[in-house]
Amino acid sequence: MTYVVTEHCLKCKYTDCAVVCPVEAFHEAPEMLYINPATCIDCNLCVAECPVEAIYAGEEVPKRYEKWTKINAEECEKYPTIAEKKPALPDALTLDQWKEIDAKSS
């Protein structure tokens, strides 16, 4: 099992999760972060740190976000690892904003 970053990170890119990762499994793309499934040790530290609840354990990824498992695996190799705190993107959404979006799309 590995952990997966889903669309809640898209255009937000909070980096709290990357700071606590003991193996530098996070990769930084221009608009979001990805988790490398080959590096992730399933420690679960990142989940609690994500302010928009974008990270799920592999077997707990909701159906609507299942495609993100493959996306993380493919995209992580294209970008450098990240282990430090950086500011979120200027227009980053909050958890409440994501909850509103999810409610409308359900």
mmCIF file of N, CA and C in Angstrom:
data_model
loop_
_atom_site.group_PDB
_atom_site.id
_atom_site.type_symbol
_atom_site.label_atom_id
_atom_site.label_comp_id
_atom_site.label_asym_id
_atom_site.label_seq_id
_atom_site.Cartn_x
_atom_site.Cartn_y
_atom_site.Cartn_z
ATOM 1 N N MET A 1 0.840 -1.188 0.000
ATOM 2 C CA MET A 1 0.000 0.000 0.000
ATOM 3 C C MET A 1 0.877 1.242 0.000
ATOM 4 N N THR A 2 0.375 2.276 -0.602
ATOM 5 C CA THR A 2 1.046 3.566 -0.585
ATOM 6 C C THR A 2 -0.005 4.644 -0.353
ATOM 7 N N TYR A 3 0.436 5.836 -0.160
ATOM 8 C CA TYR A 3 -0.487 6.951 0.005
ATOM 9 C C TYR A 3 -0.588 7.706 -1.302
ATOM 10 N N VAL A 4 -1.724 8.384 -1.503
ATOM 11 C CA VAL A 4 -2.032 9.022 -2.774
ATOM 12 C C VAL A 4 -2.493 10.461 -2.535
ATOM 13 N N VAL A 5 -1.945 11.385 -3.303
ATOM 14 C CA VAL A 5 -2.389 12.777 -3.273
ATOM 15 C C VAL A 5 -3.471 12.918 -4.343
ATOM 16 N N THR A 6 -4.603 13.495 -3.958
ATOM 17 C CA THR A 6 -5.727 13.631 -4.882
ATOM 18 C C THR A 6 -5.914 15.085 -5.315
ATOM 19 N N GLU A 7 -6.982 15.323 -6.031
ATOM 20 C CA GLU A 7 -7.198 16.633 -6.652
ATOM 21 C C GLU A 7 -7.337 17.792 -5.677
ATOM 22 N N HIS A 8 -7.566 17.531 -4.416
ATOM 23 C CA HIS A 8 -7.649 18.641 -3.458
ATOM 24 C C HIS A 8 -6.322 19.406 -3.371
ATOM 25 N N CYS A 9 -5.253 18.788 -3.785
ATOM 26 C CA CYS A 9 -3.948 19.464 -3.782
ATOM 27 C C CYS A 9 -3.762 20.325 -5.043
ATOM 28 N N LEU A 10 -4.513 20.030 -6.069
ATOM 29 C CA LEU A 10 -4.385 20.721 -7.348
ATOM 30 C C LEU A 10 -4.612 22.218 -7.187
ATOM 31 N N LYS A 11 -3.663 22.983 -7.624
ATOM 32 C CA LYS A 11 -3.655 24.446 -7.551
ATOM 33 C C LYS A 11 -3.612 24.972 -6.123
ATOM 34 N N CYS A 12 -3.256 24.125 -5.177
ATOM 35 C CA CYS A 12 -3.104 24.537 -3.775
ATOM 36 C C CYS A 12 -1.647 24.381 -3.359
ATOM 37 N N LYS A 13 -1.180 23.157 -3.395
ATOM 38 C CA LYS A 13 0.207 22.799 -3.112
ATOM 39 C C LYS A 13 0.671 23.207 -1.724
ATOM 40 N N TYR A 14 -0.113 22.821 -0.726
ATOM 41 C CA TYR A 14 0.364 22.975 0.651
ATOM 42 C C TYR A 14 1.498 21.965 0.836
ATOM 43 N N THR A 15 2.528 22.320 1.551
ATOM 44 C CA THR A 15 3.696 21.439 1.666
ATOM 45 C C THR A 15 3.899 20.878 3.075
ATOM 46 N N ASP A 16 2.936 21.058 3.943
ATOM 47 C CA ASP A 16 3.033 20.549 5.310
ATOM 48 C C ASP A 16 3.332 19.044 5.317
ATOM 49 N N CYS A 17 2.734 18.330 4.394
ATOM 50 C CA CYS A 17 2.902 16.878 4.293
ATOM 51 C C CYS A 17 4.340 16.492 3.949
ATOM 52 N N ALA A 18 4.943 17.233 3.056
ATOM 53 C CA ALA A 18 6.301 16.925 2.620
ATOM 54 C C ALA A 18 7.317 17.099 3.744
ATOM 55 N N VAL A 19 7.069 18.040 4.615
ATOM 56 C CA VAL A 19 7.992 18.318 5.726
ATOM 57 C C VAL A 19 8.092 17.133 6.677
ATOM 58 N N VAL A 20 6.981 16.454 6.929
ATOM 59 C CA VAL A 20 6.981 15.345 7.895
ATOM 60 C C VAL A 20 7.352 13.995 7.282
ATOM 61 N N CYS A 21 7.467 13.915 5.985
ATOM 62 C CA CYS A 21 7.773 12.648 5.321
ATOM 63 C C CYS A 21 9.219 12.242 5.613
ATOM 64 N N PRO A 22 9.427 11.083 6.261
ATOM 65 C CA PRO A 22 10.777 10.673 6.627
ATOM 66 C C PRO A 22 11.622 10.138 5.473
ATOM 67 N N VAL A 23 11.002 9.889 4.317
ATOM 68 C CA VAL A 23 11.750 9.302 3.204
ATOM 69 C C VAL A 23 11.728 10.148 1.929
ATOM 70 N N GLU A 24 11.256 11.376 2.032
ATOM 71 C CA GLU A 24 11.176 12.278 0.880
ATOM 72 C C GLU A 24 10.447 11.640 -0.304
ATOM 73 N N ALA A 25 9.240 11.154 -0.035
ATOM 74 C CA ALA A 25 8.426 10.525 -1.073
ATOM 75 C C ALA A 25 7.632 11.535 -1.893
ATOM 76 N N PHE A 26 7.611 12.790 -1.457
ATOM 77 C CA PHE A 26 6.835 13.811 -2.164
ATOM 78 C C PHE A 26 7.653 14.451 -3.277
ATOM 79 N N HIS A 27 6.956 14.708 -4.382
ATOM 80 C CA HIS A 27 7.560 15.370 -5.541
ATOM 81 C C HIS A 27 6.735 16.610 -5.835
ATOM 82 N N GLU A 28 7.425 17.698 -6.154
ATOM 83 C CA GLU A 28 6.767 18.978 -6.365
ATOM 84 C C GLU A 28 6.631 19.310 -7.842
ATOM 85 N N ALA A 29 5.394 19.368 -8.304
ATOM 86 C CA ALA A 29 5.068 19.822 -9.652
ATOM 87 C C ALA A 29 4.645 21.289 -9.556
ATOM 88 N N PRO A 30 4.468 21.966 -10.661
ATOM 89 C CA PRO A 30 4.091 23.379 -10.592
ATOM 90 C C PRO A 30 2.786 23.658 -9.841
ATOM 91 N N GLU A 31 1.793 22.761 -9.944
ATOM 92 C CA GLU A 31 0.491 23.045 -9.337
ATOM 93 C C GLU A 31 0.071 22.113 -8.208
ATOM 94 N N MET A 32 0.873 21.096 -7.906
ATOM 95 C CA MET A 32 0.517 20.190 -6.818
ATOM 96 C C MET A 32 1.702 19.295 -6.452
ATOM 97 N N LEU A 33 1.490 18.468 -5.442
ATOM 98 C CA LEU A 33 2.488 17.493 -5.030
ATOM 99 C C LEU A 33 2.004 16.097 -5.397
ATOM 100 N N TYR A 34 2.958 15.175 -5.552
ATOM 101 C CA TYR A 34 2.644 13.775 -5.809
ATOM 102 C C TYR A 34 3.457 12.929 -4.843
ATOM 103 N N ILE A 35 2.967 11.728 -4.556
ATOM 104 C CA ILE A 35 3.703 10.781 -3.717
ATOM 105 C C ILE A 35 4.239 9.668 -4.604
ATOM 106 N N ASN A 36 5.523 9.381 -4.448
ATOM 107 C CA ASN A 36 6.141 8.297 -5.180
ATOM 108 C C ASN A 36 5.823 6.988 -4.458
ATOM 109 N N PRO A 37 5.062 6.091 -5.095
ATOM 110 C CA PRO A 37 4.686 4.845 -4.425
ATOM 111 C C PRO A 37 5.871 3.927 -4.150
ATOM 112 N N ALA A 38 6.951 4.081 -4.901
ATOM 113 C CA ALA A 38 8.137 3.248 -4.675
ATOM 114 C C ALA A 38 8.940 3.717 -3.463
ATOM 115 N N THR A 39 8.773 4.967 -3.084
ATOM 116 C CA THR A 39 9.513 5.542 -1.965
ATOM 117 C C THR A 39 8.700 5.538 -0.679
ATOM 118 N N CYS A 40 7.394 5.719 -0.781
ATOM 119 C CA CYS A 40 6.505 5.818 0.382
ATOM 120 C C CYS A 40 6.615 4.563 1.256
ATOM 121 N N ILE A 41 6.754 4.782 2.564
ATOM 122 C CA ILE A 41 6.860 3.651 3.499
ATOM 123 C C ILE A 41 5.574 3.472 4.316
ATOM 124 N N ASP A 42 4.512 4.105 3.888
ATOM 125 C CA ASP A 42 3.202 3.932 4.512
ATOM 126 C C ASP A 42 3.177 4.314 5.987
ATOM 127 N N CYS A 43 3.867 5.364 6.335
ATOM 128 C CA CYS A 43 3.948 5.762 7.746
ATOM 129 C C CYS A 43 2.735 6.554 8.216
ATOM 130 N N ASN A 44 1.956 7.116 7.283
ATOM 131 C CA ASN A 44 0.731 7.834 7.609
ATOM 132 C C ASN A 44 0.949 9.236 8.185
ATOM 133 N N LEU A 45 2.165 9.699 8.317
ATOM 134 C CA LEU A 45 2.415 11.013 8.915
ATOM 135 C C LEU A 45 1.845 12.157 8.083
ATOM 136 N N CYS A 46 1.846 12.001 6.791
ATOM 137 C CA CYS A 46 1.410 13.077 5.901
ATOM 138 C C CYS A 46 -0.088 13.352 5.968
ATOM 139 N N VAL A 47 -0.872 12.343 6.228
ATOM 140 C CA VAL A 47 -2.330 12.490 6.179
ATOM 141 C C VAL A 47 -2.823 13.575 7.135
ATOM 142 N N ALA A 48 -2.392 13.523 8.357
ATOM 143 C CA ALA A 48 -2.846 14.493 9.360
ATOM 144 C C ALA A 48 -2.342 15.903 9.084
ATOM 145 N N GLU A 49 -1.272 16.038 8.344
ATOM 146 C CA GLU A 49 -0.685 17.350 8.075
ATOM 147 C C GLU A 49 -1.328 18.088 6.914
ATOM 148 N N CYS A 50 -2.052 17.382 6.076
ATOM 149 C CA CYS A 50 -2.644 18.009 4.894
ATOM 150 C C CYS A 50 -3.865 18.834 5.287
ATOM 151 N N PRO A 51 -3.808 20.161 5.098
ATOM 152 C CA PRO A 51 -4.912 21.019 5.527
ATOM 153 C C PRO A 51 -6.170 20.929 4.657
ATOM 154 N N VAL A 52 -6.087 20.245 3.514
ATOM 155 C CA VAL A 52 -7.260 20.118 2.648
ATOM 156 C C VAL A 52 -7.690 18.657 2.464
ATOM 157 N N GLU A 53 -7.157 17.778 3.292
ATOM 158 C CA GLU A 53 -7.508 16.351 3.259
ATOM 159 C C GLU A 53 -7.375 15.774 1.852
ATOM 160 N N ALA A 54 -6.237 16.018 1.229
ATOM 161 C CA ALA A 54 -5.990 15.550 -0.135
ATOM 162 C C ALA A 54 -5.318 14.188 -0.189
ATOM 163 N N ILE A 55 -4.875 13.649 0.946
ATOM 164 C CA ILE A 55 -4.083 12.423 0.950
ATOM 165 C C ILE A 55 -4.876 11.269 1.560
ATOM 166 N N TYR A 56 -4.836 10.127 0.854
ATOM 167 C CA TYR A 56 -5.528 8.921 1.300
ATOM 168 C C TYR A 56 -4.583 7.730 1.237
ATOM 169 N N ALA A 57 -4.820 6.762 2.111
ATOM 170 C CA ALA A 57 -4.137 5.474 1.996
ATOM 171 C C ALA A 57 -4.642 4.813 0.717
ATOM 172 N N GLY A 58 -3.778 4.082 0.041
ATOM 173 C CA GLY A 58 -4.122 3.473 -1.239
ATOM 174 C C GLY A 58 -5.440 2.735 -1.264
ATOM 175 N N GLU A 59 -5.693 1.911 -0.251
ATOM 176 C CA GLU A 59 -6.941 1.142 -0.260
ATOM 177 C C GLU A 59 -8.140 1.931 0.245
ATOM 178 N N GLU A 60 -7.929 3.172 0.658
ATOM 179 C CA GLU A 60 -9.026 4.008 1.155
ATOM 180 C C GLU A 60 -9.354 5.169 0.223
ATOM 181 N N VAL A 61 -8.751 5.198 -0.942
ATOM 182 C CA VAL A 61 -9.017 6.275 -1.897
ATOM 183 C C VAL A 61 -10.474 6.165 -2.349
ATOM 184 N N PRO A 62 -11.263 7.232 -2.171
ATOM 185 C CA PRO A 62 -12.655 7.195 -2.637
ATOM 186 C C PRO A 62 -12.729 6.919 -4.137
ATOM 187 N N LYS A 63 -13.790 6.271 -4.559
ATOM 188 C CA LYS A 63 -13.955 5.897 -5.975
ATOM 189 C C LYS A 63 -13.707 7.076 -6.911
ATOM 190 N N ARG A 64 -14.228 8.251 -6.550
ATOM 191 C CA ARG A 64 -14.097 9.396 -7.456
ATOM 192 C C ARG A 64 -12.657 9.873 -7.616
ATOM 193 N N TYR A 65 -11.758 9.427 -6.731
ATOM 194 C CA TYR A 65 -10.356 9.828 -6.818
ATOM 195 C C TYR A 65 -9.425 8.675 -7.208
ATOM 196 N N GLU A 66 -9.971 7.522 -7.574
ATOM 197 C CA GLU A 66 -9.132 6.357 -7.868
ATOM 198 C C GLU A 66 -8.094 6.611 -8.951
ATOM 199 N N LYS A 67 -8.425 7.433 -9.937
ATOM 200 C CA LYS A 67 -7.473 7.702 -11.027
ATOM 201 C C LYS A 67 -6.184 8.344 -10.518
ATOM 202 N N TRP A 68 -6.240 8.981 -9.330
ATOM 203 C CA TRP A 68 -5.075 9.675 -8.796
ATOM 204 C C TRP A 68 -3.972 8.716 -8.347
ATOM 205 N N THR A 69 -4.302 7.468 -8.111
ATOM 206 C CA THR A 69 -3.273 6.485 -7.762
ATOM 207 C C THR A 69 -2.299 6.342 -8.926
ATOM 208 N N LYS A 70 -2.833 6.175 -10.114
ATOM 209 C CA LYS A 70 -2.002 6.049 -11.312
ATOM 210 C C LYS A 70 -1.302 7.372 -11.636
ATOM 211 N N ILE A 71 -2.011 8.472 -11.474
ATOM 212 C CA ILE A 71 -1.434 9.789 -11.761
ATOM 213 C C ILE A 71 -0.218 10.041 -10.870
ATOM 214 N N ASN A 72 -0.324 9.745 -9.573
ATOM 215 C CA ASN A 72 0.816 9.927 -8.675
ATOM 216 C C ASN A 72 2.013 9.108 -9.140
ATOM 217 N N ALA A 73 1.776 7.851 -9.463
ATOM 218 C CA ALA A 73 2.861 6.962 -9.886
ATOM 219 C C ALA A 73 3.545 7.456 -11.159
ATOM 220 N N GLU A 74 2.769 7.969 -12.079
ATOM 221 C CA GLU A 74 3.332 8.448 -13.348
ATOM 222 C C GLU A 74 3.986 9.816 -13.226
ATOM 223 N N GLU A 75 3.341 10.722 -12.530
ATOM 224 C CA GLU A 75 3.813 12.102 -12.476
ATOM 225 C C GLU A 75 4.992 12.319 -11.524
ATOM 226 N N CYS A 76 5.078 11.561 -10.459
ATOM 227 C CA CYS A 76 6.130 11.809 -9.471
ATOM 228 C C CYS A 76 7.527 11.737 -10.081
ATOM 229 N N GLU A 77 7.719 10.865 -11.033
ATOM 230 C CA GLU A 77 9.038 10.697 -11.647
ATOM 231 C C GLU A 77 9.469 11.904 -12.482
ATOM 232 N N LYS A 78 8.549 12.748 -12.823
ATOM 233 C CA LYS A 78 8.844 13.908 -13.667
ATOM 234 C C LYS A 78 9.357 15.116 -12.879
ATOM 235 N N TYR A 79 9.220 15.074 -11.546
ATOM 236 C CA TYR A 79 9.494 16.258 -10.737
ATOM 237 C C TYR A 79 10.441 15.946 -9.582
ATOM 238 N N PRO A 80 11.118 16.968 -9.088
ATOM 239 C CA PRO A 80 12.067 16.760 -7.980
ATOM 240 C C PRO A 80 11.343 16.512 -6.653
ATOM 241 N N THR A 81 12.056 15.884 -5.740
ATOM 242 C CA THR A 81 11.491 15.670 -4.409
ATOM 243 C C THR A 81 11.447 17.003 -3.663
ATOM 244 N N ILE A 82 10.588 17.031 -2.660
ATOM 245 C CA ILE A 82 10.465 18.218 -1.816
ATOM 246 C C ILE A 82 10.382 17.748 -0.369
ATOM 247 N N ALA A 83 11.099 18.435 0.497
ATOM 248 C CA ALA A 83 11.082 18.083 1.915
ATOM 249 C C ALA A 83 10.990 19.315 2.808
ATOM 250 N N GLU A 84 10.856 20.483 2.204
ATOM 251 C CA GLU A 84 10.801 21.706 3.009
ATOM 252 C C GLU A 84 9.456 22.406 2.855
ATOM 253 N N LYS A 85 9.155 23.245 3.810
ATOM 254 C CA LYS A 85 7.914 24.027 3.814
ATOM 255 C C LYS A 85 8.055 25.184 2.833
ATOM 256 N N LYS A 86 7.059 25.342 1.992
ATOM 257 C CA LYS A 86 6.984 26.455 1.058
ATOM 258 C C LYS A 86 5.582 27.047 1.155
ATOM 259 N N PRO A 87 5.427 28.286 0.756
ATOM 260 C CA PRO A 87 4.082 28.873 0.775
ATOM 261 C C PRO A 87 3.166 28.140 -0.214
ATOM 262 N N ALA A 88 1.902 28.042 0.135
ATOM 263 C CA ALA A 88 0.917 27.477 -0.788
ATOM 264 C C ALA A 88 0.766 28.422 -1.970
ATOM 265 N N LEU A 89 0.159 27.945 -3.016
ATOM 266 C CA LEU A 89 -0.084 28.801 -4.178
ATOM 267 C C LEU A 89 -1.020 29.947 -3.780
ATOM 268 N N PRO A 90 -0.904 31.080 -4.443
ATOM 269 C CA PRO A 90 -1.678 32.272 -4.047
ATOM 270 C C PRO A 90 -3.186 32.075 -3.981
ATOM 271 N N ASP A 91 -3.743 31.275 -4.862
ATOM 272 C CA ASP A 91 -5.192 31.057 -4.884
ATOM 273 C C ASP A 91 -5.592 29.711 -4.281
ATOM 274 N N ALA A 92 -4.774 29.180 -3.385
ATOM 275 C CA ALA A 92 -5.037 27.871 -2.781
ATOM 276 C C ALA A 92 -6.384 27.860 -2.076
ATOM 277 N N LEU A 93 -7.116 26.773 -2.276
ATOM 278 C CA LEU A 93 -8.416 26.618 -1.636
ATOM 279 C C LEU A 93 -8.261 26.122 -0.207
ATOM 280 N N THR A 94 -9.253 26.381 0.601
ATOM 281 C CA THR A 94 -9.286 25.870 1.972
ATOM 282 C C THR A 94 -10.084 24.569 1.986
ATOM 283 N N LEU A 95 -10.047 23.873 3.105
ATOM 284 C CA LEU A 95 -10.822 22.648 3.240
ATOM 285 C C LEU A 95 -12.314 22.929 3.079
ATOM 286 N N ASP A 96 -12.803 24.007 3.654
ATOM 287 C CA ASP A 96 -14.226 24.348 3.525
ATOM 288 C C ASP A 96 -14.617 24.586 2.068
ATOM 289 N N GLN A 97 -13.754 25.230 1.313
ATOM 290 C CA GLN A 97 -14.036 25.457 -0.100
ATOM 291 C C GLN A 97 -14.084 24.141 -0.866
ATOM 292 N N TRP A 98 -13.160 23.222 -0.543
ATOM 293 C CA TRP A 98 -13.170 21.912 -1.198
ATOM 294 C C TRP A 98 -14.419 21.128 -0.824
ATOM 295 N N LYS A 99 -14.854 21.230 0.408
ATOM 296 C CA LYS A 99 -16.069 20.527 0.833
ATOM 297 C C LYS A 99 -17.287 21.029 0.054
ATOM 298 N N GLU A 100 -17.347 22.324 -0.206
ATOM 299 C CA GLU A 100 -18.436 22.886 -1.010
ATOM 300 C C GLU A 100 -18.391 22.350 -2.431
ATOM 301 N N ILE A 101 -17.220 22.303 -3.014
ATOM 302 C CA ILE A 101 -17.046 21.790 -4.375
ATOM 303 C C ILE A 101 -17.458 20.323 -4.428
ATOM 304 N N ASP A 102 -16.993 19.531 -3.465
ATOM 305 C CA ASP A 102 -17.327 18.111 -3.430
ATOM 306 C C ASP A 102 -18.824 17.891 -3.261
ATOM 307 N N ALA A 103 -19.469 18.698 -2.447
ATOM 308 C CA ALA A 103 -20.912 18.561 -2.218
ATOM 309 C C ALA A 103 -21.701 18.837 -3.513
ATOM 310 N N LYS A 104 -21.245 19.808 -4.275
ATOM 311 C CA LYS A 104 -21.920 20.157 -5.533
ATOM 312 C C LYS A 104 -21.723 19.084 -6.598
ATOM 313 N N SER A 105 -20.574 18.402 -6.564
ATOM 314 C CA SER A 105 -20.294 17.403 -7.596
ATOM 315 C C SER A 105 -20.769 16.002 -7.218
ATOM 316 N N SER A 106 -21.305 15.845 -6.025
ATOM 317 C CA SER A 106 -21.786 14.511 -5.603
ATOM 318 C C SER A 106 -23.167 14.219 -6.096
#
